[in-house]
mmCIF file of C-alpha atoms and ligand atoms in Angstrom:
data_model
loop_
_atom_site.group_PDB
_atom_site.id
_atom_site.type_symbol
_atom_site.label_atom_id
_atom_site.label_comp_id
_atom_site.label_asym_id
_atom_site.label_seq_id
_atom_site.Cartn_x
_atom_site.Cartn_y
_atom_site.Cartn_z
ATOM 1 C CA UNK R 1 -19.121 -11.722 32.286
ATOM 2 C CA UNK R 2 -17.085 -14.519 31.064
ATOM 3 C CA UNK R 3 -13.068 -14.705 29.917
ATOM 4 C CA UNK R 4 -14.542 -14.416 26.117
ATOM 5 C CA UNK R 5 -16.928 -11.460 26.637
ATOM 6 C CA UNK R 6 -13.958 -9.788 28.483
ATOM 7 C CA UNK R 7 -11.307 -10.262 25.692
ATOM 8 C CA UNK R 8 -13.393 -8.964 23.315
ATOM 9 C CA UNK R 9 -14.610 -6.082 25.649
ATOM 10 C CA UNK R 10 -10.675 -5.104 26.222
ATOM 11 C CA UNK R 11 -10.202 -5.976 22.454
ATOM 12 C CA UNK R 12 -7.145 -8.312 23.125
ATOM 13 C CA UNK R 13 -6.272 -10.931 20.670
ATOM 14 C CA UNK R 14 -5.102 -13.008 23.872
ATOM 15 C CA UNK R 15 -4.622 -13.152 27.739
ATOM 16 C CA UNK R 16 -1.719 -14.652 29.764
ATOM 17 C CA UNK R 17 -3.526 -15.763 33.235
ATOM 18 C CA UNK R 18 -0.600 -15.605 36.409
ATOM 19 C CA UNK R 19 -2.428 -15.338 39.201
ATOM 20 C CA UNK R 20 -2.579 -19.066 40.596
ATOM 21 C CA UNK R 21 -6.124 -18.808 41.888
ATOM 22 C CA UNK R 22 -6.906 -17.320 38.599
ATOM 23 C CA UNK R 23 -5.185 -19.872 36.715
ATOM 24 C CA UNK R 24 -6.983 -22.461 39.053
ATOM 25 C CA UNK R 25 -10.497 -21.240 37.961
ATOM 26 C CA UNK R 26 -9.963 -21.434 34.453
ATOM 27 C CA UNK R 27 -7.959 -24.500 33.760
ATOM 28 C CA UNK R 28 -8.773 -26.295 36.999
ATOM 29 C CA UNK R 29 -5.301 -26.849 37.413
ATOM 30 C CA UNK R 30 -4.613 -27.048 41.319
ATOM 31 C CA UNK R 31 -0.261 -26.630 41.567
ATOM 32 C CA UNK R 32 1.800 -23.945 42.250
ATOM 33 C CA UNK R 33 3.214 -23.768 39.407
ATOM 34 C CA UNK R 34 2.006 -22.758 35.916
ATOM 35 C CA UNK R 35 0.668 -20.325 33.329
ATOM 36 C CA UNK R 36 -2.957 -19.811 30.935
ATOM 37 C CA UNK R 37 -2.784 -18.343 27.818
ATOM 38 C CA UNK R 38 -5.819 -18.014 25.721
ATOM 39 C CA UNK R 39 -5.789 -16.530 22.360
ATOM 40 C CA UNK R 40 -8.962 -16.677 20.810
ATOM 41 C CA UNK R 41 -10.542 -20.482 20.888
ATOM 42 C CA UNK R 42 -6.944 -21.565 21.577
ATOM 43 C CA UNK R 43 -6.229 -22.459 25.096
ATOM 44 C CA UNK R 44 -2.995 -23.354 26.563
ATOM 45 C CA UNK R 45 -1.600 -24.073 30.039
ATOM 46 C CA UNK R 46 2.138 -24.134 30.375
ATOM 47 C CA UNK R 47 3.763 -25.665 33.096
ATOM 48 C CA UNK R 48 7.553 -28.048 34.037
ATOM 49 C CA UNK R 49 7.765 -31.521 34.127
ATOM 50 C CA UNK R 50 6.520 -32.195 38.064
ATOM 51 C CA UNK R 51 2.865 -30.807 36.840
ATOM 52 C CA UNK R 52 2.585 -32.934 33.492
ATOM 53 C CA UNK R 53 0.650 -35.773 34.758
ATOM 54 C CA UNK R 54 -1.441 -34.075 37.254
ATOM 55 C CA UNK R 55 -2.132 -30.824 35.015
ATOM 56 C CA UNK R 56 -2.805 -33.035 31.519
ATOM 57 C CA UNK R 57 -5.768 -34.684 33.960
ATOM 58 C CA UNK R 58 -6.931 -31.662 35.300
ATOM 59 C CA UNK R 59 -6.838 -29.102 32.524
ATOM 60 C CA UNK R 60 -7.553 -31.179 29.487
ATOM 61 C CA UNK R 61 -10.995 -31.539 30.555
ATOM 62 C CA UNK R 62 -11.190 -27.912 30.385
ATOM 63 C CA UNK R 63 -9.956 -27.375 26.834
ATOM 64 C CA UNK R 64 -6.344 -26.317 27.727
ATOM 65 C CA UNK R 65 -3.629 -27.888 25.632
ATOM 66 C CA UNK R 66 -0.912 -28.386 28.306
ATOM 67 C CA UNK R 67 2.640 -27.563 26.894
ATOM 68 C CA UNK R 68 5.917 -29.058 29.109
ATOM 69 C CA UNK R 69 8.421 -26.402 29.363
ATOM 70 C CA UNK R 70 11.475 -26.209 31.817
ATOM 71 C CA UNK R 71 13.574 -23.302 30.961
ATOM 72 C CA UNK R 72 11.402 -20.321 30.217
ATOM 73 C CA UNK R 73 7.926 -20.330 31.163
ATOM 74 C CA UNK R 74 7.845 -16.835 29.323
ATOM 75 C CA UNK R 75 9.643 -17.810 26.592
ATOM 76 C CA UNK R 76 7.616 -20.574 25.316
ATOM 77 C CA UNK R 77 4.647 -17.877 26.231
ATOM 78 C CA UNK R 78 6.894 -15.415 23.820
ATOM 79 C CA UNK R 79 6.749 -18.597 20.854
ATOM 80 C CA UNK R 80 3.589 -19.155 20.922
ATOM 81 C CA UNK R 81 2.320 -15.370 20.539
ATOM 82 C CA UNK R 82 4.579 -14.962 17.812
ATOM 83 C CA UNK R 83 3.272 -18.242 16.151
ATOM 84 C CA UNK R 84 -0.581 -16.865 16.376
ATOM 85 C CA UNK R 85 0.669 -13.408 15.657
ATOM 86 C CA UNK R 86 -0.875 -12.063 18.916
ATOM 87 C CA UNK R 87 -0.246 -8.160 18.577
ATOM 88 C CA UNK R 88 -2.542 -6.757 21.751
ATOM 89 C CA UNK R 89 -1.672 -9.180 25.036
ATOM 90 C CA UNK R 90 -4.004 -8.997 28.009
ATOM 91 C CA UNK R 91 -1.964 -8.960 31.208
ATOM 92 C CA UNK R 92 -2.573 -9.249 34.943
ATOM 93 C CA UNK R 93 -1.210 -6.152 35.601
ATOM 94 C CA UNK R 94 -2.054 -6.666 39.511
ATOM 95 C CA UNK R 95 -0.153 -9.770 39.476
ATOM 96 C CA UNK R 96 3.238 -9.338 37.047
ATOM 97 C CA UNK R 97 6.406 -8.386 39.240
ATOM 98 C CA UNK R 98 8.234 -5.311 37.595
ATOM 99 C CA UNK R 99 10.896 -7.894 36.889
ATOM 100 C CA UNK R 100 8.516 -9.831 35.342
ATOM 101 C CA UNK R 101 7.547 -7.265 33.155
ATOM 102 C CA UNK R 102 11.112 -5.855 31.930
ATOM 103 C CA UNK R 103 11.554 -9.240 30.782
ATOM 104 C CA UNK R 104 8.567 -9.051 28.902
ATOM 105 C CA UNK R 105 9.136 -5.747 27.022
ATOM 106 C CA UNK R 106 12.699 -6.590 25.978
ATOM 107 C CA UNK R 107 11.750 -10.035 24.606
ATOM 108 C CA UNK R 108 8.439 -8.788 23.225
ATOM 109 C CA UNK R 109 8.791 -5.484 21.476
ATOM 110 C CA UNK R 110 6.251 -5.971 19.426
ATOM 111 C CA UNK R 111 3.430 -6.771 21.727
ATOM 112 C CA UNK R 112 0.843 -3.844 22.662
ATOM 113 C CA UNK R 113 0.088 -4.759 26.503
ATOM 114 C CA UNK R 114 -3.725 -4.242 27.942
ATOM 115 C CA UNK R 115 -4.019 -3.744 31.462
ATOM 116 C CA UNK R 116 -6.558 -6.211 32.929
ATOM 117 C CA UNK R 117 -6.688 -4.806 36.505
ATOM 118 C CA UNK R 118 -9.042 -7.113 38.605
ATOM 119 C CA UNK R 119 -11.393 -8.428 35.581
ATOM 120 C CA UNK R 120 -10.603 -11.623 36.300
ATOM 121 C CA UNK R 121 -10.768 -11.695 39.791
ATOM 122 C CA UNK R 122 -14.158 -9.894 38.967
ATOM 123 C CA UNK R 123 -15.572 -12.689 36.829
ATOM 124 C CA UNK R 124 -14.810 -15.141 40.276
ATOM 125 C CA UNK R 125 -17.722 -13.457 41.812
ATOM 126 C CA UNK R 126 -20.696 -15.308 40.532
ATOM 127 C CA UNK R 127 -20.127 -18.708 41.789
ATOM 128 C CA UNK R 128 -21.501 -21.695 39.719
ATOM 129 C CA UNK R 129 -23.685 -24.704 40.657
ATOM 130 C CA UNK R 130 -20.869 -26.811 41.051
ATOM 131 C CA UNK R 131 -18.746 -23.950 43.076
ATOM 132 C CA UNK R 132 -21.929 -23.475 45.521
ATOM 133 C CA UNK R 133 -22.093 -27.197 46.062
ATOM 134 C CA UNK R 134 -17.992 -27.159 47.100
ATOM 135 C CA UNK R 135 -18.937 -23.984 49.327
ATOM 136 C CA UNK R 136 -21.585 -25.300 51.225
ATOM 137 C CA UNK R 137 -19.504 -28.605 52.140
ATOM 138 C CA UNK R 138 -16.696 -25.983 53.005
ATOM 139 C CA UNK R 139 -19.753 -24.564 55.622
ATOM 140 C CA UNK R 140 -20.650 -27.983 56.637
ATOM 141 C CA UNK R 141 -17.139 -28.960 57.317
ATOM 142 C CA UNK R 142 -16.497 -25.937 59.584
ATOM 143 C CA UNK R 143 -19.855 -25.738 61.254
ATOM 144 C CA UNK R 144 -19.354 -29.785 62.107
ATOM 145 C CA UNK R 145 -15.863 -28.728 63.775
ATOM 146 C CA UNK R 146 -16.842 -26.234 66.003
ATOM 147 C CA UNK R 147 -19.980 -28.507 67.365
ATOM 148 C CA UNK R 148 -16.738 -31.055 68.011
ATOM 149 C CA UNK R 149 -14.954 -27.990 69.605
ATOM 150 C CA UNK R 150 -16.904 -26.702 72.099
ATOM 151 C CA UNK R 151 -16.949 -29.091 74.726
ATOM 152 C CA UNK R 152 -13.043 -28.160 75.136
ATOM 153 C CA UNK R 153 -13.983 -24.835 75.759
ATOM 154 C CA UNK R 154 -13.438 -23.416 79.511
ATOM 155 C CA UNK R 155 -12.286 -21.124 82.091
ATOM 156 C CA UNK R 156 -7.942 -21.168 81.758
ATOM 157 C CA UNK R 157 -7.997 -23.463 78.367
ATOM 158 C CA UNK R 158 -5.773 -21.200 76.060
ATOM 159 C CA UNK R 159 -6.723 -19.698 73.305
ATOM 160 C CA UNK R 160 -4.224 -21.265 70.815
ATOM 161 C CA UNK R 161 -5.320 -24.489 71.873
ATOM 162 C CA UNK R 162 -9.134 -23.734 70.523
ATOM 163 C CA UNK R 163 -7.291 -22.644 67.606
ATOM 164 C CA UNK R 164 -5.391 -25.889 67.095
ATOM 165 C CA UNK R 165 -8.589 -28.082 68.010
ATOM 166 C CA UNK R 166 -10.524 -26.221 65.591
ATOM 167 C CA UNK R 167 -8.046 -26.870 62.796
ATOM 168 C CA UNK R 168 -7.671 -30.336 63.637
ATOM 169 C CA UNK R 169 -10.861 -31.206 63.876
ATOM 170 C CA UNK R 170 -11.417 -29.187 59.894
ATOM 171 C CA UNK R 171 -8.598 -31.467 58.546
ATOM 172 C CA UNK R 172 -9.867 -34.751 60.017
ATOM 173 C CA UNK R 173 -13.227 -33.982 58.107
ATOM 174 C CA UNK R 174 -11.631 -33.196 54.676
ATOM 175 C CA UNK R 175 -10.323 -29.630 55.084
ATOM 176 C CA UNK R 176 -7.605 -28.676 52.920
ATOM 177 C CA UNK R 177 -6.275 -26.154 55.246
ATOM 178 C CA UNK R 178 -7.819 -23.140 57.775
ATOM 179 C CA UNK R 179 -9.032 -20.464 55.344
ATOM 180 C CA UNK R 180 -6.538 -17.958 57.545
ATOM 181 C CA UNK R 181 -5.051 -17.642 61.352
ATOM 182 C CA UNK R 182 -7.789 -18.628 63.121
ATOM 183 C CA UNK R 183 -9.563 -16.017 65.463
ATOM 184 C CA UNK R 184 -10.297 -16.761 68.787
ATOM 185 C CA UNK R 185 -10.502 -13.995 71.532
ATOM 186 C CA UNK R 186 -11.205 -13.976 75.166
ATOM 187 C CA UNK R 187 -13.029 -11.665 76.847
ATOM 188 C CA UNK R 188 -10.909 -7.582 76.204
ATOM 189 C CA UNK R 189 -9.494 -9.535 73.402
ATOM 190 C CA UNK R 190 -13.134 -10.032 71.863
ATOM 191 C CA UNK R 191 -13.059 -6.300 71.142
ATOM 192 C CA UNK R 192 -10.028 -6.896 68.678
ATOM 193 C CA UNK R 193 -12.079 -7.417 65.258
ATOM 194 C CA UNK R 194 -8.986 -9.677 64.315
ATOM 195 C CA UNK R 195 -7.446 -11.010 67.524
ATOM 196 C CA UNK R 196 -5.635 -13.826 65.811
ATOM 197 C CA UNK R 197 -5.507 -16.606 69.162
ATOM 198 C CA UNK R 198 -2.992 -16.066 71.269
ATOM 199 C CA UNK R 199 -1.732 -18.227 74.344
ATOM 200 C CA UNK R 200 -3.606 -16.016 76.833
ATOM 201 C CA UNK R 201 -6.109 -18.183 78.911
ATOM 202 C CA UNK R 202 -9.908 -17.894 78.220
ATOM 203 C CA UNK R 203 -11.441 -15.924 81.330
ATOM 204 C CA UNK R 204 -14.959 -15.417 82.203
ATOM 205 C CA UNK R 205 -16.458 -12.941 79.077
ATOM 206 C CA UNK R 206 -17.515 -12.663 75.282
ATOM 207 C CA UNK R 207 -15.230 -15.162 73.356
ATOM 208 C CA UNK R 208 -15.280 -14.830 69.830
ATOM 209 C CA UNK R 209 -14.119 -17.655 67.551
ATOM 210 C CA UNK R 210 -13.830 -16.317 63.493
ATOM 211 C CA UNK R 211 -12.766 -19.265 61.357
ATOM 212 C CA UNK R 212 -13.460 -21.257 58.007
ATOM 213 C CA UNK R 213 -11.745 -23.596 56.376
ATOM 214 C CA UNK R 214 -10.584 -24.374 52.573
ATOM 215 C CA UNK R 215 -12.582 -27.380 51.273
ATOM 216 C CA UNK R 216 -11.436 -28.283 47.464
ATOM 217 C CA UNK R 217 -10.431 -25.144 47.289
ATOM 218 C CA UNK R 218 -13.099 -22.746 48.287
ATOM 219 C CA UNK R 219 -13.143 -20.933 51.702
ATOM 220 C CA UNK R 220 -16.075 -20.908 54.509
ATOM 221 C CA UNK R 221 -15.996 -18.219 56.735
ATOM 222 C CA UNK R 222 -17.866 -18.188 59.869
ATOM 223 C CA UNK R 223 -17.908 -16.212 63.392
ATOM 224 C CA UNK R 224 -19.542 -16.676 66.640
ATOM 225 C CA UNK R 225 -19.591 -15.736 69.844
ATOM 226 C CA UNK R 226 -20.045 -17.115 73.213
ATOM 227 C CA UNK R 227 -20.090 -16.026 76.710
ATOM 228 C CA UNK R 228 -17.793 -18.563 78.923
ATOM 229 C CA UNK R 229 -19.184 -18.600 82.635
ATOM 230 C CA UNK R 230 -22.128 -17.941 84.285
ATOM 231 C CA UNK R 231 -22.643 -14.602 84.817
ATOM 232 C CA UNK R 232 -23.115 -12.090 81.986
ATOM 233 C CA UNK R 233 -23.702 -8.515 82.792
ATOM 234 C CA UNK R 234 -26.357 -6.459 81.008
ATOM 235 C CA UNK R 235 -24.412 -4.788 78.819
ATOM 236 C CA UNK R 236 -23.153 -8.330 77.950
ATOM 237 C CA UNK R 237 -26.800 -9.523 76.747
ATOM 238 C CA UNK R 238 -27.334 -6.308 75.333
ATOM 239 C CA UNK R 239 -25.132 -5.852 73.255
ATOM 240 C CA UNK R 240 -25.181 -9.462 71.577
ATOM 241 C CA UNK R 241 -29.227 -9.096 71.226
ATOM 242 C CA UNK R 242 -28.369 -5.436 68.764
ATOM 243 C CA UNK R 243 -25.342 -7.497 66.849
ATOM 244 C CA UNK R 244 -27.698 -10.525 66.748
ATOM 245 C CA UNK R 245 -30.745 -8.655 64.931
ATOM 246 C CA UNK R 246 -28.564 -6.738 63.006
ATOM 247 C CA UNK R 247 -27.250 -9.514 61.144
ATOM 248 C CA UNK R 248 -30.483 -11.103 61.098
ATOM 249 C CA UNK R 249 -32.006 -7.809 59.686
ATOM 250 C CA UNK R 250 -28.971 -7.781 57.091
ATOM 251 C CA UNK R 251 -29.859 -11.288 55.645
ATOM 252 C CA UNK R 252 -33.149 -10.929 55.333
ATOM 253 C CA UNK R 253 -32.708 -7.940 52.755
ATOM 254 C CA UNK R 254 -30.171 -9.980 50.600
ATOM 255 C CA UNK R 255 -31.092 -10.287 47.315
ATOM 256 C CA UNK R 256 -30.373 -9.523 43.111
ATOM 257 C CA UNK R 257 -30.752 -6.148 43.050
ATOM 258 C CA UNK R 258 -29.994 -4.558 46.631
ATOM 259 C CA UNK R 259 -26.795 -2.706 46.604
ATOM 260 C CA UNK R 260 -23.947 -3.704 48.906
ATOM 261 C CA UNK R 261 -24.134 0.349 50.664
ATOM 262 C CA UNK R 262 -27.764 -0.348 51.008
ATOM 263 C CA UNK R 263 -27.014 -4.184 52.618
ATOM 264 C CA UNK R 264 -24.390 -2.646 54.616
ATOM 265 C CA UNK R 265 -26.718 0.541 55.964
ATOM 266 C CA UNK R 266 -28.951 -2.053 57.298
ATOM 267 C CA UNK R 267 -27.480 -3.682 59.964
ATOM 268 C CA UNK R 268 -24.864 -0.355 60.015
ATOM 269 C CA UNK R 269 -28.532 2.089 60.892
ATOM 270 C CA UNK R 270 -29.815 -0.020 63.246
ATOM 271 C CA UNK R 271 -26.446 -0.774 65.002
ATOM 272 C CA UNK R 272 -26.301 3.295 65.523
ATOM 273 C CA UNK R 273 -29.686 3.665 66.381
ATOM 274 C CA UNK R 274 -29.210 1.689 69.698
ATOM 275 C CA UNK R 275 -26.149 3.564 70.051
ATOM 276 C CA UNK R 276 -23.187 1.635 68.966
ATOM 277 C CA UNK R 277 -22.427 2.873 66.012
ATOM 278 C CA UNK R 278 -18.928 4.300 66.552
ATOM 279 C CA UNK R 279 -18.025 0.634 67.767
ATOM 280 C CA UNK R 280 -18.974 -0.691 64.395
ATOM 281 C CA UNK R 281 -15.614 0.373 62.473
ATOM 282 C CA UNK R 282 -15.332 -2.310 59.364
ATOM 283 C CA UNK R 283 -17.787 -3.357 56.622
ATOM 284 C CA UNK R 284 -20.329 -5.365 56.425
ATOM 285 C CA UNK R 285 -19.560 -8.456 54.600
ATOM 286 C CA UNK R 286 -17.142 -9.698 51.494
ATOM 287 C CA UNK R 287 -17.719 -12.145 48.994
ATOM 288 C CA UNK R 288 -15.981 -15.498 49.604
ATOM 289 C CA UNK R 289 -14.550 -18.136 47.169
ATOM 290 C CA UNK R 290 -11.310 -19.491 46.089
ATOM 291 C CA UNK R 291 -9.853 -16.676 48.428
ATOM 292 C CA UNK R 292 -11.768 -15.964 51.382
ATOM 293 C CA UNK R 293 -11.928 -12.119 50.545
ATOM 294 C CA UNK R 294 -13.272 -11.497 47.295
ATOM 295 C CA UNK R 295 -15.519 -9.330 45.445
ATOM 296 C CA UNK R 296 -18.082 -8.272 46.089
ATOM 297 C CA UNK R 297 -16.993 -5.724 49.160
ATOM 298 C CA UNK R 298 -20.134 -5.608 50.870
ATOM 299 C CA UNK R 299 -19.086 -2.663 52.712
ATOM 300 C CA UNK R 300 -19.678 1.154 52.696
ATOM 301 C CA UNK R 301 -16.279 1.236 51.879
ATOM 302 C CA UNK R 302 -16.428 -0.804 48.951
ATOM 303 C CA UNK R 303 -17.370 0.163 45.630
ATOM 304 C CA UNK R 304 -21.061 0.096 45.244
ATOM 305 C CA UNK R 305 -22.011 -2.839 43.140
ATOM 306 C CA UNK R 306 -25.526 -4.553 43.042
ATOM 307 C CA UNK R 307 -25.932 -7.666 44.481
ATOM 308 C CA UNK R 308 -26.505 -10.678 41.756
ATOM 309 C CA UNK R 309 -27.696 -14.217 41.568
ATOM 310 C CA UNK R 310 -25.102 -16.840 42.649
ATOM 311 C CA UNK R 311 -22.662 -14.304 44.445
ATOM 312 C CA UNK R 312 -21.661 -15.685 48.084
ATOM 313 C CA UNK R 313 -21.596 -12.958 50.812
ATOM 314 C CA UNK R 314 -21.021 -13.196 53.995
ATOM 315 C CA UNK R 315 -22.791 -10.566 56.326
ATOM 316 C CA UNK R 316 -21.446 -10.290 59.834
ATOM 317 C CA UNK R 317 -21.632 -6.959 61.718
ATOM 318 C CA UNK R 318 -19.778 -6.775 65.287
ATOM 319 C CA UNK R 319 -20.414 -4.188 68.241
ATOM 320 C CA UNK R 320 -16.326 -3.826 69.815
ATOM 321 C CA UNK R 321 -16.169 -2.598 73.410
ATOM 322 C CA UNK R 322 -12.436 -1.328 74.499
ATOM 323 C CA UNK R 323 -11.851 -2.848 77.693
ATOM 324 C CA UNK R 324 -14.797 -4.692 77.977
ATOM 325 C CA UNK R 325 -15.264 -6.792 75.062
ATOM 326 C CA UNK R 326 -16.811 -7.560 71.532
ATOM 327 C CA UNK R 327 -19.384 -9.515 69.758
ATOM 328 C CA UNK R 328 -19.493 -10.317 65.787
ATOM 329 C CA UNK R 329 -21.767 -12.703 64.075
ATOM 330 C CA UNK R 330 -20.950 -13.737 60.356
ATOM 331 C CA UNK R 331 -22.861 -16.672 58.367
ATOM 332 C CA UNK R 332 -21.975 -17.556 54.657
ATOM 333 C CA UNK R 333 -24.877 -16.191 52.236
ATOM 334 C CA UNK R 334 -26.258 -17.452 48.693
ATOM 335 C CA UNK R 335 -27.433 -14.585 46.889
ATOM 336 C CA UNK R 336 -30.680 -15.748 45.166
ATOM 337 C CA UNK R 337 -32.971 -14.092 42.215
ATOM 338 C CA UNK R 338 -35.392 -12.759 44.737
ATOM 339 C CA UNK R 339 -33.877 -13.614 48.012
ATOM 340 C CA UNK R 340 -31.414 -15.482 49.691
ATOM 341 C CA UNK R 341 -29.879 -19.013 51.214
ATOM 342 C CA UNK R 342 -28.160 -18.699 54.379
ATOM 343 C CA UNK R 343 -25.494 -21.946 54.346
ATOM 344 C CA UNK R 344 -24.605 -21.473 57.837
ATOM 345 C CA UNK R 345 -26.315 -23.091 60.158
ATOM 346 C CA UNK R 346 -25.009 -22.790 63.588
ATOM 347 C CA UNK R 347 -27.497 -21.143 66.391
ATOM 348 C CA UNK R 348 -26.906 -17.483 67.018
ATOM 349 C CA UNK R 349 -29.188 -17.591 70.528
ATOM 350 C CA UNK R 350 -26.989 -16.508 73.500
ATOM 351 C CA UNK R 351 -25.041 -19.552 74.740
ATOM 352 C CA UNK R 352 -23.017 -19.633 78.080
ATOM 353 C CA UNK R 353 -20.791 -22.310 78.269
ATOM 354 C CA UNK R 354 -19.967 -22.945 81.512
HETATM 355 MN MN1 MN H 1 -15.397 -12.697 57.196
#
């Protein structure tokens, strides 16, 4: 599916694009502020004075006229329909405020509005060449700072202060920006599934570090886990070995054609067969781009799409103790024609770090 395909699928004469990440991925524009409006093989980007320079640059290239407008963003967007006659508008439904969208039925009477829902968000899920490259740089990036990381990690070292090393260590080797509050979680705080780091010192147990980083715009998302000290209990080993083959028993099914239930009831079947499936409570996997949760769900919970060439997944079951602990393993995923390309490289044996 491309924008094209689409309008003519909703039978739109145009489409106003609001959404920034949205806007990003079709004009290449990479501000804050600024709006796409595509009517037919007319392209426009309309954004004030502090983008001219920048945007000209960035969406020229991509066929967008930029227009300069300082007032009324939505009334220059209300000229220019009226100027190509536009009668059936494509909106971002998902993304216009209901303030937003009073203005636009009392300036635009005329217009017949078509609801877009996620579409475009949709047509962000087969990554490109060039968008692969960008993501697997975003992996390298992230997998180089935790190698740089783990030599601060011990006994009493807080948790923020992983955290903040981790992020450091992303910007100093070209990240943008963490793709969101970095995870790390010590020991009972392993078995949160999101235990953002906190300032609670790292004790002897499972410590789980879930973190990525934005690299030209795309996200990496990556998890491990470690035991810090010396002595891990059975239950300890054991349950890292299930989460460990589980994912590894996930990736190797990923392909064009499996469906993300099926994916998901792979590593999900063989988590309950060794009887932890009631600590396995989210989904499997997500697709990750210019937002680091993005279609496809790959998820039970998800709708239940087929897997296609050039989607990136990334598959990461977890096995959560209460009161004990937790263990998740995620790598990044290239879905290929008839298999896959993991982009994550870090080792998934059992590592204590003492
Ligand atoms: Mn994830």
């Amino acid at each position: 599916m491309n924008l094209e395909k689409l309008m003519k699928e909703k039978n739109v004469d145009a489409v106003l694009i609001t959404n920034m990440l949205n806007v990003r991925y079709f004009t290449g524009f990479t501000g804050t502020t600024g709006v796409a409006l595509v009517a037919g093989d007319k392209k426009f980007f309309i954004t004030d004075f502090r983008y001219v320079a920048q945007g000209k640059e960035q969406v020229e290239k991509n066929g967008y006229e930029l227009i300069c407008e300082n007032i009324s963003t939505l009334k220059k967007v209300g000229e220019i329909l009226k100027e190509l006659k536009v009668e059936k508008l494509g909106i971002e439904n998902q993304n216009v405020t209901l303030d937003q969208f009073k203005l636009f039925e009392s300036n635009f009477t005329s217009l017949e509005y078509v609801y877009l829902d996620d579409n475009f968000t949709k047509i962000r899920e087969i990554k490109s060449e060039k968008e692969i490259e960008i993501i697997k740089k975003s992996v390298e990036i992230a997998e180089k700072a935790l190698e740089l990381t783990i030599p601060k990690i011990k006994i009493g070292v807080k948790e923020s202060d992983i955290a903040a090393e981790l992020e450091y260590q992303m910007r100093k080797l070209g990240a943008s920006k963490p793709s969101f509050d970095l995870i790390v979680a010590s020991n009972e705080r392993s078995a949160l599934p999101h235990g953002v780091a906190s300032d609670k010192k790292i004790e002897e147990g499972f410590l789980t570090i879930d973190y990525g980083c934005f690299y030209k715009g795309y996200a990496s998302d990556i998890t491990r886990t470690f035991y810090v000290g010396d002595n891990p209990s059975e239950k300890h080993l054991e349950i890292y070995e299930i989460v460990k083959q589980a994912n590894e028993k996930a990736i190797k099914e990923v392909r064009a054609g499996i469906s993300v239930h099926e994916l998901d009831a792979v590593a999900r079947d063989f988590i309950k067969e060794k009887g932890y499936g009631e600590y396995f409570g989210h989904g499997l996997g997500h697709g990750i781009g210019l937002q680091i949760h993005e279609y496809p769900g790959v998820s039970f919970k998800a709708e239940n799409k087929i897997l296609k060439e050039g989607m990136v997944i990334t598959i990461e079951p977890g096995i959560y103790l209460p009161n004990f602990g937790g263990v998740r393993i995620e790598d990044d995923i290239l879905v290929k024609k008839d298999s896959y390309e993991i982009l994550t490289s870090l080792d998934k044996s059992f590592k204590k770090i003492k």
